[in-house]
CSV table of C-alpha atoms in Angstrom, one decimal:
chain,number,residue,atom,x,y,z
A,1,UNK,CA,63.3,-9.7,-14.0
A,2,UNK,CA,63.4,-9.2,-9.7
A,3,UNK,CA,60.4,-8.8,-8.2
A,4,UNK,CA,60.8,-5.2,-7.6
A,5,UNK,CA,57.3,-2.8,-6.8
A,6,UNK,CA,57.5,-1.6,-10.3
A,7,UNK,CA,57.5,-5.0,-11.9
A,8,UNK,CA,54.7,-6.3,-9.6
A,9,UNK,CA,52.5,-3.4,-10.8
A,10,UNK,CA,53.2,-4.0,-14.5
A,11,UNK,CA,52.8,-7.8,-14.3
A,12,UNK,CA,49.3,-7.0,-12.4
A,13,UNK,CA,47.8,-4.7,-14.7
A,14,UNK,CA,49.1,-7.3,-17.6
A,15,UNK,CA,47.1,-10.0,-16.0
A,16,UNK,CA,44.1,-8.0,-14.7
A,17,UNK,CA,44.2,-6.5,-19.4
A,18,UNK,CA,44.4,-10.8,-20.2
A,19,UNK,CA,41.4,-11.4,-18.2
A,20,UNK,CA,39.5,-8.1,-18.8
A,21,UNK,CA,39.8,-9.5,-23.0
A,22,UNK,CA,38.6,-13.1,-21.8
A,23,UNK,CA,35.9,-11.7,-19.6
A,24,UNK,CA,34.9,-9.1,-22.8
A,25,UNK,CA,35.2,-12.5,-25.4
A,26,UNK,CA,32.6,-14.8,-23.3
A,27,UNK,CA,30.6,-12.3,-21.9
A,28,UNK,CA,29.1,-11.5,-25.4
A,29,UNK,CA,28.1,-15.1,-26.9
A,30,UNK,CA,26.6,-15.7,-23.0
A,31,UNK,CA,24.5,-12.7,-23.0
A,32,UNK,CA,23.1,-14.1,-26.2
A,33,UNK,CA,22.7,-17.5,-25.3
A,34,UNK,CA,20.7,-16.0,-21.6
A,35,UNK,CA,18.0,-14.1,-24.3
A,36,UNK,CA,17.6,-17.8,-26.0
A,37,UNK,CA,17.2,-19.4,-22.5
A,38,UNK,CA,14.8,-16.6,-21.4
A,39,UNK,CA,12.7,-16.3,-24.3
A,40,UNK,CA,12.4,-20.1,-24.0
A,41,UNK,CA,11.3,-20.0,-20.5
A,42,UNK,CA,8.4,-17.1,-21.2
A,43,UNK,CA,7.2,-19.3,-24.1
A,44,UNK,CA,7.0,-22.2,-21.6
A,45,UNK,CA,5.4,-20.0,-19.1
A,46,UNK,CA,2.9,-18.1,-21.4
A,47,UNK,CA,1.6,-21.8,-21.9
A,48,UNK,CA,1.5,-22.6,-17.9
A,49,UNK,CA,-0.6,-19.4,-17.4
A,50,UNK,CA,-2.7,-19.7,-20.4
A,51,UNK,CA,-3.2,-23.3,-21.5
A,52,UNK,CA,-6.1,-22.8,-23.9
A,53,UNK,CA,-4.0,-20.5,-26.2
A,54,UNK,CA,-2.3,-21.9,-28.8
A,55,UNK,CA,-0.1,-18.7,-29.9
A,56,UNK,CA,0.3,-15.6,-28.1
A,57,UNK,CA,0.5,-12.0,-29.8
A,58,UNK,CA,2.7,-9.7,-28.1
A,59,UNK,CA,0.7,-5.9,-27.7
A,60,UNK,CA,3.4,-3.3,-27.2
A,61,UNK,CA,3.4,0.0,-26.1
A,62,UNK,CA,5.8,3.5,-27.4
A,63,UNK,CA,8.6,3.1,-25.4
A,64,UNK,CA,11.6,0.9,-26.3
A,65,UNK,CA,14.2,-1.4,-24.2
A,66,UNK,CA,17.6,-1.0,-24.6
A,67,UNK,CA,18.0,-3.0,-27.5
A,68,UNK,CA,15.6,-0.6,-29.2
A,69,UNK,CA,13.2,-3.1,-29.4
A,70,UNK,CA,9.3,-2.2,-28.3
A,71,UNK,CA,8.3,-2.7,-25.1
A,72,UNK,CA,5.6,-5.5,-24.8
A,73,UNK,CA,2.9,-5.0,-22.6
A,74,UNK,CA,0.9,-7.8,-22.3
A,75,UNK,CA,-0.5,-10.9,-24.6
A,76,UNK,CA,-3.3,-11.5,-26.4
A,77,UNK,CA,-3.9,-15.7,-26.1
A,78,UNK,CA,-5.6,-16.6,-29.0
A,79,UNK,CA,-6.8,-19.8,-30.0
A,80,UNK,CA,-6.0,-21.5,-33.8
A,81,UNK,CA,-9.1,-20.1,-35.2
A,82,UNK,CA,-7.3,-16.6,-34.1
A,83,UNK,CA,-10.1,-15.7,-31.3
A,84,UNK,CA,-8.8,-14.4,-28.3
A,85,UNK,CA,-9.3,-16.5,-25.6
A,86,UNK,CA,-7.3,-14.7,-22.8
A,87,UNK,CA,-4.4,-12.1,-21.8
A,88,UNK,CA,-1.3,-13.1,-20.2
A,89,UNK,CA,0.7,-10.3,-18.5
A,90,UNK,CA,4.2,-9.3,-16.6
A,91,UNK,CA,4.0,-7.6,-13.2
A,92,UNK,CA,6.4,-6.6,-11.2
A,93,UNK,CA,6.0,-5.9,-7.3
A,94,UNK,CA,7.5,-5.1,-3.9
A,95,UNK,CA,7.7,-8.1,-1.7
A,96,UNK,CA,9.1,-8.6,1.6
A,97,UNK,CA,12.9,-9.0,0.4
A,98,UNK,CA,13.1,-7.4,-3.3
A,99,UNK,CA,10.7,-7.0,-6.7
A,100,UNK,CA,8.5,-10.6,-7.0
A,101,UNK,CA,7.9,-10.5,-11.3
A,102,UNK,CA,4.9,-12.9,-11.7
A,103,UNK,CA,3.1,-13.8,-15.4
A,104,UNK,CA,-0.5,-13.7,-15.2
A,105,UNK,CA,-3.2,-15.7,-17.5
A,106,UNK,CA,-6.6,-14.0,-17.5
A,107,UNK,CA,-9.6,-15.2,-19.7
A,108,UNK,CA,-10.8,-12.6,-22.0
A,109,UNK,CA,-14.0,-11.6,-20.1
A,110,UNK,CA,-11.4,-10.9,-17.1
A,111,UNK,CA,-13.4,-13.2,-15.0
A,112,UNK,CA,-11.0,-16.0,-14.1
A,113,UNK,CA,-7.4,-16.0,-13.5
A,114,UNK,CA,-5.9,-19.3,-15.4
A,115,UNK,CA,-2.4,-19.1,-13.8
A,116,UNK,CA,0.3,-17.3,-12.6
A,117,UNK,CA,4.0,-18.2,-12.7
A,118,UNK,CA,7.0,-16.4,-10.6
A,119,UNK,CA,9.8,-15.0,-13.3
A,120,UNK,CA,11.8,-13.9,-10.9
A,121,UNK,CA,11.6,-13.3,-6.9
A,122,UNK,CA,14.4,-12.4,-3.7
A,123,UNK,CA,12.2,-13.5,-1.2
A,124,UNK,CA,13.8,-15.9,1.9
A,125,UNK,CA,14.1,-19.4,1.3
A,126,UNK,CA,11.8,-21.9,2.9
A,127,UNK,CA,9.5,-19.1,3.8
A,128,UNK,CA,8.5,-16.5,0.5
A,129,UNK,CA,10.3,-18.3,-2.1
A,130,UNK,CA,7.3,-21.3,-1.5
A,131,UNK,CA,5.5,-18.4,-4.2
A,132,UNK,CA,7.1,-20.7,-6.4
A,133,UNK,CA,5.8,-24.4,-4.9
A,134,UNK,CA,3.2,-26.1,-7.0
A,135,UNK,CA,0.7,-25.8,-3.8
A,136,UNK,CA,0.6,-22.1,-3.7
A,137,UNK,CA,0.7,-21.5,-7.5
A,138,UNK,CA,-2.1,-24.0,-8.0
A,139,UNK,CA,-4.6,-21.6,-6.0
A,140,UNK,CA,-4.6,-19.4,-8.6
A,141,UNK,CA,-5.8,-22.1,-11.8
A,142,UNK,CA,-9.1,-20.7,-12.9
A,143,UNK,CA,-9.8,-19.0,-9.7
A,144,UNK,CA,-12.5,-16.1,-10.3
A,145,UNK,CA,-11.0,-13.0,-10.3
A,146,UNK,CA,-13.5,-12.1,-7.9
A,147,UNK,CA,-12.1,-14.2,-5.1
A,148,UNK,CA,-8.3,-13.3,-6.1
A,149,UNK,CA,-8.1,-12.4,-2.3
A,150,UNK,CA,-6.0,-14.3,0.6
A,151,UNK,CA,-9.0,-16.2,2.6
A,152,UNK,CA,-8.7,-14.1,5.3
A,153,UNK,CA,-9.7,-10.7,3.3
A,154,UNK,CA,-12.6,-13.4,2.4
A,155,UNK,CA,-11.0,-14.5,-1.1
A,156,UNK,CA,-9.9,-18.0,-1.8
A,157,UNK,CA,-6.1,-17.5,-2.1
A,158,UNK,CA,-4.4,-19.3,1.4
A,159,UNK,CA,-1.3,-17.3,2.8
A,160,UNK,CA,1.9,-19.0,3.2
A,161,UNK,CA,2.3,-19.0,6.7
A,162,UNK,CA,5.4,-16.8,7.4
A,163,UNK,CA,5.0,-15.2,4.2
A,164,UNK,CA,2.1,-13.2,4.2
A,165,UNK,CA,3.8,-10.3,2.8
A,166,UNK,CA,4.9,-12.5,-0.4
A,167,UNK,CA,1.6,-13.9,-0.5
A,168,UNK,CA,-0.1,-10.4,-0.8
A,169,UNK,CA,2.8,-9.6,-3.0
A,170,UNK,CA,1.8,-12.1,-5.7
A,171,UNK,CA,-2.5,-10.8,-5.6
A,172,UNK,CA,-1.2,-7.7,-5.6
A,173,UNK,CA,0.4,-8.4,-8.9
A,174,UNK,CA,-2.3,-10.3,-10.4
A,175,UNK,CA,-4.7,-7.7,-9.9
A,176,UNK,CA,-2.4,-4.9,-10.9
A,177,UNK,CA,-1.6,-6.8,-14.0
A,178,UNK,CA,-5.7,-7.6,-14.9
A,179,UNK,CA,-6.2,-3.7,-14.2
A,180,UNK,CA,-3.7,-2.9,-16.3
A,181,UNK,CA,-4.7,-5.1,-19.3
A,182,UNK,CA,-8.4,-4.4,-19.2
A,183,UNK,CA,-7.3,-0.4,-19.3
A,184,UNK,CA,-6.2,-1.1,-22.5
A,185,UNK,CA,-8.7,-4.0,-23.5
A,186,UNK,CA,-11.6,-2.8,-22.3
């Protein structure tokens, strides 16, 4: 076979159909494997945001995902007698480079945050990616919600310097996220 146009074409689109089957074959068992790996990491993060549960009830809402699966709204932390002994939430915000998704912890009087992890972020490195360093996250273990302000609005939260849109990005999302869950609550 010479290398005309016309055999160049066909041996391209025969190659680009092999890995287009490939691609299809993998992508399918990976995609399964990612939910495993995710729902691991919100298990280990519903823990890190609200310590003194020891199981966590998903509360879900009408609408569905994709999967057809309801859409969960928040959790109720209960203890092992089954009291509720907090709410831990998903929030979702605006920071300075793309959407910052935090997880929350409340206790159930709303009174004290108990954590808050980053899920997911696109801030810049070495500037509002710290949202994710022990030293910032640790300002918000059982900090009254009542000071869930940076220090210079007079709440106890310190601003990353270089970052204070990130910084406001993750109170923003806390209190958001309380709001939301003592709408429903009460």
């Amino acid at each position: 076979m010479k290398n005309t146009p016309v055999n160049i074409i066909v041996k391209m689109i025969a190659l680009s159909a092999l890995a287009a089957v490939l691609l299809a074959l993998t992508f399918v068992p990976t995609q399964a494997q990612l939910k495993v790996l995710q729902a691991e990491q919100e298990k280990q993060a519903l823990k890190a945001v609200l310590p003194q549960a020891a199981d966590f009830e998903p509360v879900t809402g009408d609408q569905v995902d994709a999967d057809g699966e309801p859409i969960v709204l928040y959790f109720r932390g209960v203890d092992s007698s089954g009291n509720i002994v907090g709410y831990a939430f998903r929030n979702t915000q605006p920071g300075a480079q793309g959407l910052v998704e935090i997880l929350g912890g409340v206790t159930a009087d709303f009174g004290t945050v108990t954590g808050m992890e980053v899920m997911s972020h696109s801030e810049t490195p070495g500037l509002g990616a710290k949202i994710t360093e022990p030293g910032f996250k640790s300002q918000f273990l059982n900090l009254p919600v009542t000071d869930l302000s940076l220090s210079k609005n007079g709440g106890k939260v310190d601003a990353i310097s270089g970052a204070t849109i990130s910084s406001v990005t993750v109170v923003n999302a806390l209190h958001t996220g309380i709001d939301n869950v003592r709408a429903v609550e009460g």
